[in-house]
XYZ file of C-alpha atoms in Angstrom:
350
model
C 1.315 7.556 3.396
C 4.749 6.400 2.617
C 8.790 6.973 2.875
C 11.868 6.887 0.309
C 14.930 7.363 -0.514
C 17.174 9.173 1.473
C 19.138 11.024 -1.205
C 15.922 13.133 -2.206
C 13.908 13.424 1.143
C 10.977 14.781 -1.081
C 8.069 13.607 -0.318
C 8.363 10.970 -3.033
C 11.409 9.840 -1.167
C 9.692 10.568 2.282
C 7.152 8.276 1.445
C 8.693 4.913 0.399
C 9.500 3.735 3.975
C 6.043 4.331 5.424
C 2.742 5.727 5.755
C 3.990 7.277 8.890
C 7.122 5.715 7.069
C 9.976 3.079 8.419
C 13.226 4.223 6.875
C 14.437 0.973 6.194
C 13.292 1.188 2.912
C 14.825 4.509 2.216
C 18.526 3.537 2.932
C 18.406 0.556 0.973
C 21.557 0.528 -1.048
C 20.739 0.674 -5.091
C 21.272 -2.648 -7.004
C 19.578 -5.157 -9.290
C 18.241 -8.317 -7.618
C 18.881 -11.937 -8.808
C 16.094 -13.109 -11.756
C 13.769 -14.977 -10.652
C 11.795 -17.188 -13.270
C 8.510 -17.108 -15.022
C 5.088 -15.526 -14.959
C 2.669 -17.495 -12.269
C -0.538 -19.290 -12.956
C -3.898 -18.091 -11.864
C -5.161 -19.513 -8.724
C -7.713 -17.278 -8.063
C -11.387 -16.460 -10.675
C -10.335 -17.688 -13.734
C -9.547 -14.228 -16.384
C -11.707 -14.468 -19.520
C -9.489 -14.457 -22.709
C -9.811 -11.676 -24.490
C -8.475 -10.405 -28.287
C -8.991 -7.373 -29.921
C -8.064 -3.601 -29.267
C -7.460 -3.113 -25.078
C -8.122 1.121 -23.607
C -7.648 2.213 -20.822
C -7.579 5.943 -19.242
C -5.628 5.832 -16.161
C -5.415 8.061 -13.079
C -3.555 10.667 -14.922
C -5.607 10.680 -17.474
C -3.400 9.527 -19.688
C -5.346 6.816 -21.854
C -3.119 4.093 -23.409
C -4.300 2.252 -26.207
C -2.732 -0.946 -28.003
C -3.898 -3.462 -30.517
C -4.768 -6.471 -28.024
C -5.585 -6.968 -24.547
C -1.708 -7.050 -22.430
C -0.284 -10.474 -22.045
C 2.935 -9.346 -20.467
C 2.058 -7.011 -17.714
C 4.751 -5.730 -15.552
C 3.352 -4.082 -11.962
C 4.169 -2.625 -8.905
C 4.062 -5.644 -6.859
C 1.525 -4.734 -4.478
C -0.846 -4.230 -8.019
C 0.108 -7.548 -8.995
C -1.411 -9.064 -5.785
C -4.158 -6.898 -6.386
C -4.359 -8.382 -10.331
C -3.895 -12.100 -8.575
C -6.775 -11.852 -6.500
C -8.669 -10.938 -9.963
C -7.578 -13.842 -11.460
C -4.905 -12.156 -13.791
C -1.178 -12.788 -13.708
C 1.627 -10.917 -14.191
C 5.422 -11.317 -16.250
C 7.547 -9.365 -13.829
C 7.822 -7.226 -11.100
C 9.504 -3.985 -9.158
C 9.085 -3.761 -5.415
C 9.041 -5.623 -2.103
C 8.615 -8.858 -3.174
C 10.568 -11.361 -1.136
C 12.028 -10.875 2.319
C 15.372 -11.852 3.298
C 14.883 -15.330 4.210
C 12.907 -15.702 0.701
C 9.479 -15.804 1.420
C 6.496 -13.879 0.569
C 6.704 -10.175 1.239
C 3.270 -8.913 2.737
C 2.855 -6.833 -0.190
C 3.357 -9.998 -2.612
C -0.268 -11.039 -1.041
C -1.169 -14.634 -1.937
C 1.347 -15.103 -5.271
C 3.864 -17.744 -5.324
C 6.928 -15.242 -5.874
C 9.227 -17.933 -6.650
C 7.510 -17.412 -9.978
C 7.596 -14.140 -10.521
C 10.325 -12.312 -12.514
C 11.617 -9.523 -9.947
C 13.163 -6.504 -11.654
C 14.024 -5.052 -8.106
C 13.273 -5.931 -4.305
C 14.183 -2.650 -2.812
C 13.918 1.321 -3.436
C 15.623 2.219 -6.301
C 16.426 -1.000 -8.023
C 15.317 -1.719 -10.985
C 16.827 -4.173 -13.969
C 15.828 -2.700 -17.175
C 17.842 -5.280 -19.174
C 15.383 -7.691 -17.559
C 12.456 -5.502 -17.973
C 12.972 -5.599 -21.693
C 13.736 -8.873 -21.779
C 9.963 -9.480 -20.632
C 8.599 -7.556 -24.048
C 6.821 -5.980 -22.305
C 3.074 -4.728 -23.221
C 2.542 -2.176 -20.199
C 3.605 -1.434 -16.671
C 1.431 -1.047 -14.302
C 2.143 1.546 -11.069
C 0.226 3.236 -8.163
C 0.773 6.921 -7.535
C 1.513 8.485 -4.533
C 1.430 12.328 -5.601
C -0.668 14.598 -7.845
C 1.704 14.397 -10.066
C 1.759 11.039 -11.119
C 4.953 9.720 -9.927
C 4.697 5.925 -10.563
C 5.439 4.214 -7.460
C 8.458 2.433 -7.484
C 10.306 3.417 -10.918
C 13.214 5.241 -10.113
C 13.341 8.901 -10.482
C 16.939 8.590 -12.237
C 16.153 5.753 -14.861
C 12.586 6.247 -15.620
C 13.233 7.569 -19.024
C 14.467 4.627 -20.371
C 12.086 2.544 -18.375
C 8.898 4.077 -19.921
C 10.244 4.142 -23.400
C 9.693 0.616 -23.307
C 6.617 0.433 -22.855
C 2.948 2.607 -22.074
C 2.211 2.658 -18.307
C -0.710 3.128 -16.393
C -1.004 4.507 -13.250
C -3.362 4.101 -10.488
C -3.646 6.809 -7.443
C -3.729 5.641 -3.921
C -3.238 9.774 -2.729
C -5.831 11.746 -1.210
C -8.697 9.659 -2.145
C -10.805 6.883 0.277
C -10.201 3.043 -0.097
C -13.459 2.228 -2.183
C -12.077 5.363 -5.454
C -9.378 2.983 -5.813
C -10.654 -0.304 -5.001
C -12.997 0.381 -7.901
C -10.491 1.849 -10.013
C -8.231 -1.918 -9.422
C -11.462 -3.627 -10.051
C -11.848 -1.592 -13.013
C -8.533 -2.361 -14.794
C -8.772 -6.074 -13.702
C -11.524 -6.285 -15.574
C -10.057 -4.401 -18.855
C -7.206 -6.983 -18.463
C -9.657 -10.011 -18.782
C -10.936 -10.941 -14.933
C -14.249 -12.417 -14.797
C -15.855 -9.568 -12.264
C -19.040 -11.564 -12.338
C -17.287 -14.489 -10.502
C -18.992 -15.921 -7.240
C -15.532 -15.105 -5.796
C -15.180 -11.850 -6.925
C -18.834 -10.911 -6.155
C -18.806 -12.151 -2.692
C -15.046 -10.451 -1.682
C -16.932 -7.038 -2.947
C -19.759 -7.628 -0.412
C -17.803 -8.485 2.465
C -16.032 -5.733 1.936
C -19.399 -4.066 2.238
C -20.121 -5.820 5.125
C -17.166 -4.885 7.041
C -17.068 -1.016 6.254
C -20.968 -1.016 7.671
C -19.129 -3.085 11.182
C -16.174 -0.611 11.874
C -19.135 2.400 10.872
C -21.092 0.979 13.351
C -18.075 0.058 15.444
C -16.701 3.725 15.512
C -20.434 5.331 16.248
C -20.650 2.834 19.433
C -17.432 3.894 20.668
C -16.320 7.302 19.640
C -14.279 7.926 22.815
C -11.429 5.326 21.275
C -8.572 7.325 19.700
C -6.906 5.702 17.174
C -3.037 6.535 15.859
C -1.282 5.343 12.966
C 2.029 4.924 13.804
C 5.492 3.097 11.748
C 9.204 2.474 13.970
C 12.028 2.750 12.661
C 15.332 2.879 14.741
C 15.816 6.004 15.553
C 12.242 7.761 15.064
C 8.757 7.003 15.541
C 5.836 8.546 13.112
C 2.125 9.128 13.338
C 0.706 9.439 10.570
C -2.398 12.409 9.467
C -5.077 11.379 8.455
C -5.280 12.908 5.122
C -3.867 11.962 1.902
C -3.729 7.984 3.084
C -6.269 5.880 1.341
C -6.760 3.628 4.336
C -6.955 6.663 7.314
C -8.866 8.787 4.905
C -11.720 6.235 4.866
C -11.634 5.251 8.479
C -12.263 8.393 9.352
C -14.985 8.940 7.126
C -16.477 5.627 8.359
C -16.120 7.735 11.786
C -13.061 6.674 13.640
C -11.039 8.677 15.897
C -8.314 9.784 14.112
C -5.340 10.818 16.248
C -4.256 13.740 14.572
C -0.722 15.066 14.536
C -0.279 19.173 14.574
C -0.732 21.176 11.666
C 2.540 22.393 11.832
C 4.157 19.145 11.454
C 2.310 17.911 9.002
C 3.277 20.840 6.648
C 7.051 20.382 7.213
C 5.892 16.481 5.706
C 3.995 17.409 2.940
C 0.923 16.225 5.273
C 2.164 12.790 5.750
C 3.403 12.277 9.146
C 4.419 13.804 12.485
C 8.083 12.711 13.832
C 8.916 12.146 16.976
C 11.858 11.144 19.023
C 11.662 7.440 21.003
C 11.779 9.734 24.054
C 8.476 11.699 22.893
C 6.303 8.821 21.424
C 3.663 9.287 24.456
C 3.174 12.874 22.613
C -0.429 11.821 21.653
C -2.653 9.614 24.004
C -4.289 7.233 22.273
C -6.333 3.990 22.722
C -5.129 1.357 19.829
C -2.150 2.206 17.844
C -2.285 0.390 14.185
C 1.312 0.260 13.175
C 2.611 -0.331 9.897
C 3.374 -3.791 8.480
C 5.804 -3.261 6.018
C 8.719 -5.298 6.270
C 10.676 -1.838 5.845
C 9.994 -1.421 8.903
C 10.441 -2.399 12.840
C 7.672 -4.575 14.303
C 6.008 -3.978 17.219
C 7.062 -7.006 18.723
C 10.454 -6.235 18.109
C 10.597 -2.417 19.569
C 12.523 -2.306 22.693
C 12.315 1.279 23.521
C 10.975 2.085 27.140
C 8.929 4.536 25.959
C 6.842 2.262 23.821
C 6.370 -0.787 26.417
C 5.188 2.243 28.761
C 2.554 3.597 26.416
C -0.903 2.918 27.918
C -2.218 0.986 24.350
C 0.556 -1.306 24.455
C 0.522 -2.410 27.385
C -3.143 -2.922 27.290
C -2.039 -5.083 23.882
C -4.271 -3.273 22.067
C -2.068 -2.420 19.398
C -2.973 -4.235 15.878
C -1.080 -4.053 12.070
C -1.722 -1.387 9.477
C -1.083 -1.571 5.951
C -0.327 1.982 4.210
C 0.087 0.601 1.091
C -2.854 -1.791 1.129
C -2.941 -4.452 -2.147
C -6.064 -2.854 -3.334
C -8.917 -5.835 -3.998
C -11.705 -6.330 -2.117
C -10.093 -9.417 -0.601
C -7.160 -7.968 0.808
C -8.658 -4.798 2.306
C -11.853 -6.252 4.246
C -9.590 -7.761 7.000
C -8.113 -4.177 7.538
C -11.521 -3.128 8.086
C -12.805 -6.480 10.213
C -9.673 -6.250 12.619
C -10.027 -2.138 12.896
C -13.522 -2.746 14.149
C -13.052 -5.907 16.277
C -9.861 -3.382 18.111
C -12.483 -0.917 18.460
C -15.195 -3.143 19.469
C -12.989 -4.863 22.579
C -10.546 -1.906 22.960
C -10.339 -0.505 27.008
C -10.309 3.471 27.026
C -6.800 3.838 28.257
C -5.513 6.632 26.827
């Protein structure tokens, strides 16, 4: 799914600025960002206290074992939204976090950042005085490769980082939505969260709920071709839909994937496709989902020609994508409910 840093245009780096990536995200200069204070309190299902030894065998297989559950838990920030919506709070974290004016980034989810210790807003940052500073008792990471690259720590310091503490990864590559939904519900619930909750138990069955609408959704209208797209100034991508945990179960569920050439895909590591402004009517297609990172250009703020000409956008059916969805139940059942209500009212334009 994603984009990095431009120094390394591996796919690690390839993937930071989007899932058909932005490259905002991947020119971001290095640099530590400004502490912010505290750990937040839980707003959502109350986390059960628990003592005693804490396991857990991550997505590498790597099991980490300590003598009590973690009470200072550093994450990926889009797994600490994830971990909020469980009910269990975090100490610090490394990511987008806030945006420029301060607020919320859309990966921050429902937290109240101004309470959160941020190690680093941007690719490549990371404080690791601050990080130790927190004590802390594990980090927590998604991967975006089979090798277990933990999203987010830097390539250059992660030595140091890790010596610090265990980490646990959790893979969002090649899989469908609902491997590592369960695999987040899973580790919220090693950390303390109270799975049994009314809350938690009724965000799980919408979820279900929705993923039966856009099935039912894509069967009614398989003529609608959908493509995952991301802008960034100077090139647009579409994004395959392999390898993204989000395209990889829509098209399962039966949508119509707009599929970039083989070709192209190779030269991305099976990512994306990119194409020049002047090419983005390449592939027809019916709704365009377009990434909502704030690495990236909006559609409301894309001026090309090009774009305003393309037969879904001028038909507005164009409609946000997340490719690096906070994985609870919460968070991803809109993703499916406004997928299928695009599909359900979309006009065969393309």
């Amino acid at each position: 799914m994603s984009n990095a840093r431009a120094t390394h245009l591996s796919r690690r780096g390839i993937l930071a600025a989007g899932g058909a990536l932005g490259l905002g995200a991947v020119l971001a200069a290095c640099g530590d960002d400004d502490a912010k204070s505290g750990g937040s309190d839980s707003t959502k299902a109350a986390a059960k206290s628990k003592s005693g030894p804490w396991t857990f065998k991550d997505d590498r297989g790597t099991t980490v074992k300590l003598d009590r559950t973690p009470a200072n838990i550093v994450t990926f920030t889009g797994v600490a939204a994830a971990l909020h919506d469980y009910g269990i709070e975090v100490k610090g974290v490394f990511g987008p976090t806030t945006t420029k004016d301060g607020k919320a980034d859309v990966q921050a989810g429902d937290m109240d950042v101004t309470k959160l210790t941020v190690l680093g807003n941007e690719w490549g940052q990371f404080n690791i005085e601050k990080y130790a500073a927190l004590a802390p008792d594990v980090l927590i990471s998604t991967m975006f490769d089979a090798a277990g690259t933990l999203w987010y720590v830097p390539e250059e310091s992660k030595d140091k980082i890790l010596k610090l503490a265990p980490s646990v990864g959790i893979s969002v590559y090649d899989r469908q939505m609902p491997q590592s939904l369960e695999r987040m519900y899973a580790l919220a619930e090693s950390l303390g969260a109270d799975v049994k909750s009314a809350a938690i138990v009724e965000a799980k069955k919408k979820f279900e709920t929705a993923a039966e609408r856009l099935r039912k959704a894509a069967k009614a209208r398989p003529e609608i071709k959908v493509l995952a797209g991301s802008a960034s100034q100077d090139i647009f991508y579409v994004s395959g839909s392999n390898l993204s945990i989000d395209l990889e179960y829509f098209k399962a569920l039966g949508v119509n994937i707009v599929e970039p050439s083989a070709k192209a895909l190779k030269a991305s590591g099976g990512w994306f496709e990119n194409l020049s402004w002047e090419n983005v009517d390449k592939y027809p297609a019916d709704v365009i989902i377009m990434d909502d990172r704030s690495s990236t250009i909006q559609p409301a703020d894309i001026t090309e020609a090009t774009w305003k000409k393309l037969p879904a956008v001028k038909a507005g059916q164009v409609i946000a994508r997340s490719p690096e969805p906070i994985i609870s139940y919460d968070k991803c059942t809109p993703l499916l409910d406004n997928l299928a209500e695009a599909i359900e009212k979309a006009k065969k334009v393309a």
